[in-house]
């Protein structure tokens, strides 16, 4: 199993539920987070850099929804957390879905801009 | 433009919003309706045959959500209504999405069974 997931539960790949994944992706701020994780030069980024303009509590809730649906992995890394897209797991379970969702799409949600130093905990 | 859409508004293909489509598909009963429309021998079926086991008001709400997101077309046909999947429009706007969602997927929502003669109106 990749990652240590010491604190937070993550569904196994065979437990991923299509409608949960679709719901997790159906909110513009959450989809913006997923796009950021998919497009950044790193596949894992610190929570500090994720969803910078969203208030911390809202961002926390979005990350929880994405994690519980199995879209992202959120693992501790020292005093911070690292968040990554579960690209391979999603592809294995729902082939083509993530590519279709991330594909050329005109009306993107606004891209988060500033990193927020509050999120690390 | 296909269909007459005399009564109900339908978004044009270029107006379809990804997150609205994902949300419409993220509810198991709505996804079951979409699967039924995708898999049936007819591409257009009477509302009578759609989502048979769901209460009429709930089904009505689901059809509205699907229509407003642009997933289905719902047009009058005499005293009944005909509902069809907007497969080509979805493919044009979000290539590969519908195929990925409808692809082999283990935990399907229960398939609606009995046609409900109440729905025609």
Coordinates of C-alpha atoms in Angstrom, one line a residue:
Chain A
X1 CA 0.0 0.0 0.0
X2 CA 1.5 3.4 -0.9
X3 CA 1.8 6.1 1.7
X4 CA 1.8 5.7 5.4
X5 CA -1.7 7.2 6.1
X6 CA -0.9 7.2 9.8
X7 CA -3.7 9.6 10.8
X8 CA -6.4 9.6 8.3
X9 CA -8.4 6.7 6.7
X10 CA -8.3 6.2 3.0
X11 CA -10.5 3.8 1.0
X12 CA -8.7 1.0 -0.8
X13 CA -8.9 1.1 -4.6
X14 CA -11.5 -1.7 -4.7
X15 CA -13.7 0.3 -2.3
X16 CA -13.9 3.4 -4.4
X17 CA -17.5 4.2 -5.3
X18 CA -18.2 5.9 -8.6
X19 CA -21.0 8.3 -7.3
X20 CA -18.8 9.3 -4.4
X21 CA -16.0 10.2 -6.7
X22 CA -18.3 12.1 -9.1
X23 CA -19.7 14.0 -6.1
X24 CA -16.3 14.9 -4.9
X25 CA -15.4 16.3 -8.3
X26 CA -18.7 18.1 -8.8
X27 CA -17.8 21.2 -6.7
X28 CA -15.8 23.9 -8.4
X29 CA -13.4 24.6 -5.6
X30 CA -12.7 20.8 -5.1
X31 CA -12.2 20.4 -8.8
X32 CA -9.8 23.3 -8.7
X33 CA -7.8 21.5 -6.0
X34 CA -7.8 18.3 -8.1
X35 CA -6.6 20.3 -11.2
X36 CA -3.9 21.8 -9.2
X37 CA -2.7 18.5 -7.9
X38 CA -2.9 17.0 -11.5
X39 CA -1.1 19.9 -13.2
X40 CA 1.6 21.0 -10.8
X41 CA 5.2 20.0 -11.4
X42 CA 5.0 17.9 -8.3
X43 CA 2.6 15.0 -7.8
X44 CA 2.7 15.7 -4.1
X45 CA 2.5 19.1 -2.7
X46 CA 2.3 20.5 0.8
X47 CA -1.2 21.4 2.0
X48 CA 0.2 24.9 2.3
X49 CA 0.1 25.1 -1.4
X50 CA -3.3 23.6 -2.0
X51 CA -6.4 25.8 -2.5
X52 CA -4.7 28.9 -1.2
X53 CA -7.6 31.4 -1.4
X54 CA -10.2 29.2 0.3
X55 CA -10.7 29.6 4.1
X56 CA -8.9 27.0 6.1
X57 CA -12.0 25.3 7.5
X58 CA -13.6 25.1 4.0
X59 CA -10.4 23.8 2.5
X60 CA -10.2 21.2 5.3
X61 CA -13.7 20.1 4.5
X62 CA -13.0 19.9 0.7
X63 CA -9.8 17.8 1.4
X64 CA -11.8 15.5 3.6
X65 CA -14.5 15.0 1.0
X66 CA -11.8 14.3 -1.7
X67 CA -9.9 11.9 0.6
X68 CA -13.0 10.0 1.7
X69 CA -14.0 9.5 -1.9
X70 CA -10.6 8.2 -2.7
X71 CA -9.6 11.1 -5.0
X72 CA -6.6 12.3 -3.0
X73 CA -4.2 10.9 -0.5
X74 CA -3.4 13.0 2.5
X75 CA -0.5 11.8 4.6
X76 CA 1.5 13.4 7.4
X77 CA 4.9 14.7 6.7
X78 CA 6.6 16.0 9.8
X79 CA 4.5 18.9 11.0
X80 CA 2.9 19.3 7.6
X81 CA 0.7 17.1 5.4
X82 CA 1.2 16.1 1.9
X83 CA -1.7 15.8 -0.5
X84 CA -1.5 13.9 -3.8
X85 CA -3.9 12.9 -6.5
X86 CA -4.7 9.1 -6.5
X87 CA -4.3 9.1 -10.3
X88 CA -3.3 5.4 -10.7
X89 CA -6.0 4.2 -8.3
X90 CA -8.7 6.2 -10.0
X91 CA -7.5 5.0 -13.4
X92 CA -7.5 1.3 -12.2
X93 CA -11.0 1.6 -10.8
X94 CA -12.7 3.9 -13.3
X95 CA -10.6 3.9 -16.5
X96 CA -10.7 7.1 -18.4
X97 CA -12.7 9.1 -15.9
X98 CA -10.0 11.3 -14.5
X99 CA -8.6 12.1 -18.0
X100 CA -12.1 13.0 -19.2
X101 CA -12.7 15.3 -16.2
X102 CA -9.3 16.9 -16.4
X103 CA -9.4 17.2 -20.2
X104 CA -9.7 20.5 -22.1
X105 CA -12.5 22.2 -20.3
X106 CA -13.3 25.9 -21.0
X107 CA -14.9 27.2 -17.9
X108 CA -12.5 26.3 -15.2
X109 CA -12.9 27.4 -11.7
X110 CA -10.4 30.1 -10.7
X111 CA -7.0 28.8 -10.0
X112 CA -5.9 29.2 -6.4
X113 CA -3.2 31.8 -6.2
X114 CA -1.4 32.5 -2.9
X115 CA -0.1 29.7 -0.7
X116 CA -1.6 30.0 2.8
X117 CA 0.9 29.3 5.6
X118 CA -2.0 28.6 8.0
X119 CA -2.8 25.1 6.7
X120 CA 0.2 23.2 8.0
X121 CA -0.6 21.7 11.4
Chain B
X1 CA -31.6 21.8 -32.9
X2 CA -32.9 18.3 -32.1
X3 CA -36.2 17.9 -30.2
X4 CA -38.9 20.5 -29.8
X5 CA -38.4 21.3 -26.1
X6 CA -41.7 23.1 -26.1
X7 CA -42.2 23.1 -22.4
X8 CA -38.9 22.7 -20.6
X9 CA -35.6 24.6 -21.0
X10 CA -32.5 22.7 -22.0
X11 CA -29.0 24.2 -22.0
X12 CA -27.3 24.3 -25.3
X13 CA -24.2 22.1 -25.7
X14 CA -21.8 25.0 -25.3
X15 CA -23.5 26.0 -22.1
X16 CA -23.0 22.6 -20.4
X17 CA -20.9 23.0 -17.2
X18 CA -18.7 20.1 -16.1
X19 CA -19.3 20.3 -12.4
X20 CA -23.1 20.5 -13.0
X21 CA -22.9 17.3 -15.1
X22 CA -20.8 15.5 -12.5
X23 CA -23.2 16.5 -9.8
X24 CA -26.1 15.3 -11.8
X25 CA -24.4 11.9 -12.2
X26 CA -23.2 11.7 -8.6
X27 CA -26.5 10.4 -7.2
X28 CA -27.1 6.7 -7.4
X29 CA -30.8 6.9 -8.5
X30 CA -30.0 9.5 -11.1
X31 CA -27.1 7.5 -12.4
X32 CA -29.4 4.5 -12.6
X33 CA -31.8 6.5 -14.8
X34 CA -28.9 7.5 -17.0
X35 CA -27.7 3.9 -17.3
X36 CA -31.2 2.9 -18.2
X37 CA -31.4 5.5 -20.9
X38 CA -27.9 4.4 -22.2
X39 CA -28.5 0.7 -22.2
X40 CA -32.1 0.3 -23.2
X41 CA -32.9 -0.8 -26.7
X42 CA -34.5 2.6 -27.4
X43 CA -32.6 5.8 -27.0
X44 CA -35.8 7.5 -26.2
X45 CA -38.2 6.0 -23.7
X46 CA -41.4 7.3 -22.3
X47 CA -41.2 8.7 -18.8
X48 CA -43.4 5.9 -17.8
X49 CA -40.5 3.5 -18.2
X50 CA -37.9 5.6 -16.4
X51 CA -37.0 5.0 -12.8
X52 CA -40.0 2.9 -12.1
X53 CA -39.5 2.2 -8.4
X54 CA -38.8 5.8 -7.4
X55 CA -41.7 7.9 -6.1
X56 CA -43.1 10.3 -8.7
X57 CA -42.1 13.5 -7.0
X58 CA -38.5 12.3 -6.4
X59 CA -38.3 11.0 -10.0
X60 CA -39.5 14.3 -11.3
X61 CA -36.8 16.1 -9.3
X62 CA -34.1 13.7 -10.6
X63 CA -35.2 14.3 -14.2
X64 CA -35.2 18.0 -13.6
X65 CA -31.6 17.9 -12.2
X66 CA -30.5 15.8 -15.1
X67 CA -32.2 18.0 -17.7
X68 CA -30.9 21.2 -16.2
X69 CA -27.4 19.9 -16.3
X70 CA -27.8 18.9 -19.9
X71 CA -27.5 15.2 -19.3
X72 CA -31.0 14.3 -20.7
X73 CA -33.5 15.8 -23.0
X74 CA -37.1 15.7 -21.9
X75 CA -39.6 16.7 -24.5
X76 CA -43.4 16.5 -24.8
X77 CA -44.9 13.7 -26.9
X78 CA -48.7 13.9 -26.9
X79 CA -49.9 13.4 -23.3
X80 CA -46.6 11.8 -22.3
X81 CA -43.0 12.9 -22.2
X82 CA -40.0 11.4 -23.8
X83 CA -36.7 11.3 -22.1
X84 CA -33.4 10.6 -23.9
X85 CA -29.7 10.8 -23.0
X86 CA -27.9 13.7 -24.7
X87 CA -25.0 11.3 -25.6
X88 CA -23.7 13.3 -28.6
X89 CA -23.9 16.6 -26.8
X90 CA -22.0 15.3 -23.8
X91 CA -19.4 13.6 -25.9
X92 CA -18.9 16.9 -27.9
X93 CA -18.5 18.9 -24.8
X94 CA -16.7 16.5 -22.5
X95 CA -15.1 13.8 -24.6
X96 CA -14.9 10.4 -23.0
X97 CA -16.7 11.4 -19.8
X98 CA -20.0 9.5 -20.4
X99 CA -18.2 6.4 -21.6
X100 CA -16.0 6.5 -18.5
X101 CA -19.0 6.9 -16.2
X102 CA -21.0 4.2 -18.0
X103 CA -18.1 1.8 -18.3
X104 CA -17.8 -1.4 -16.5
X105 CA -18.6 -0.5 -12.9
X106 CA -19.1 -3.1 -10.2
X107 CA -21.4 -1.5 -7.7
X108 CA -24.3 -0.4 -9.8
X109 CA -27.4 1.2 -8.3
X110 CA -30.3 -1.2 -8.4
X111 CA -31.9 -1.2 -11.8
X112 CA -35.5 0.2 -11.8
X113 CA -37.9 -2.7 -12.4
X114 CA -41.6 -2.0 -12.9
X115 CA -42.8 0.8 -15.2
X116 CA -44.9 3.2 -13.3
X117 CA -48.1 4.3 -15.1
X118 CA -48.4 7.4 -13.0
X119 CA -45.7 9.4 -14.6
X120 CA -47.3 10.3 -17.9
X121 CA -48.9 13.7 -17.5

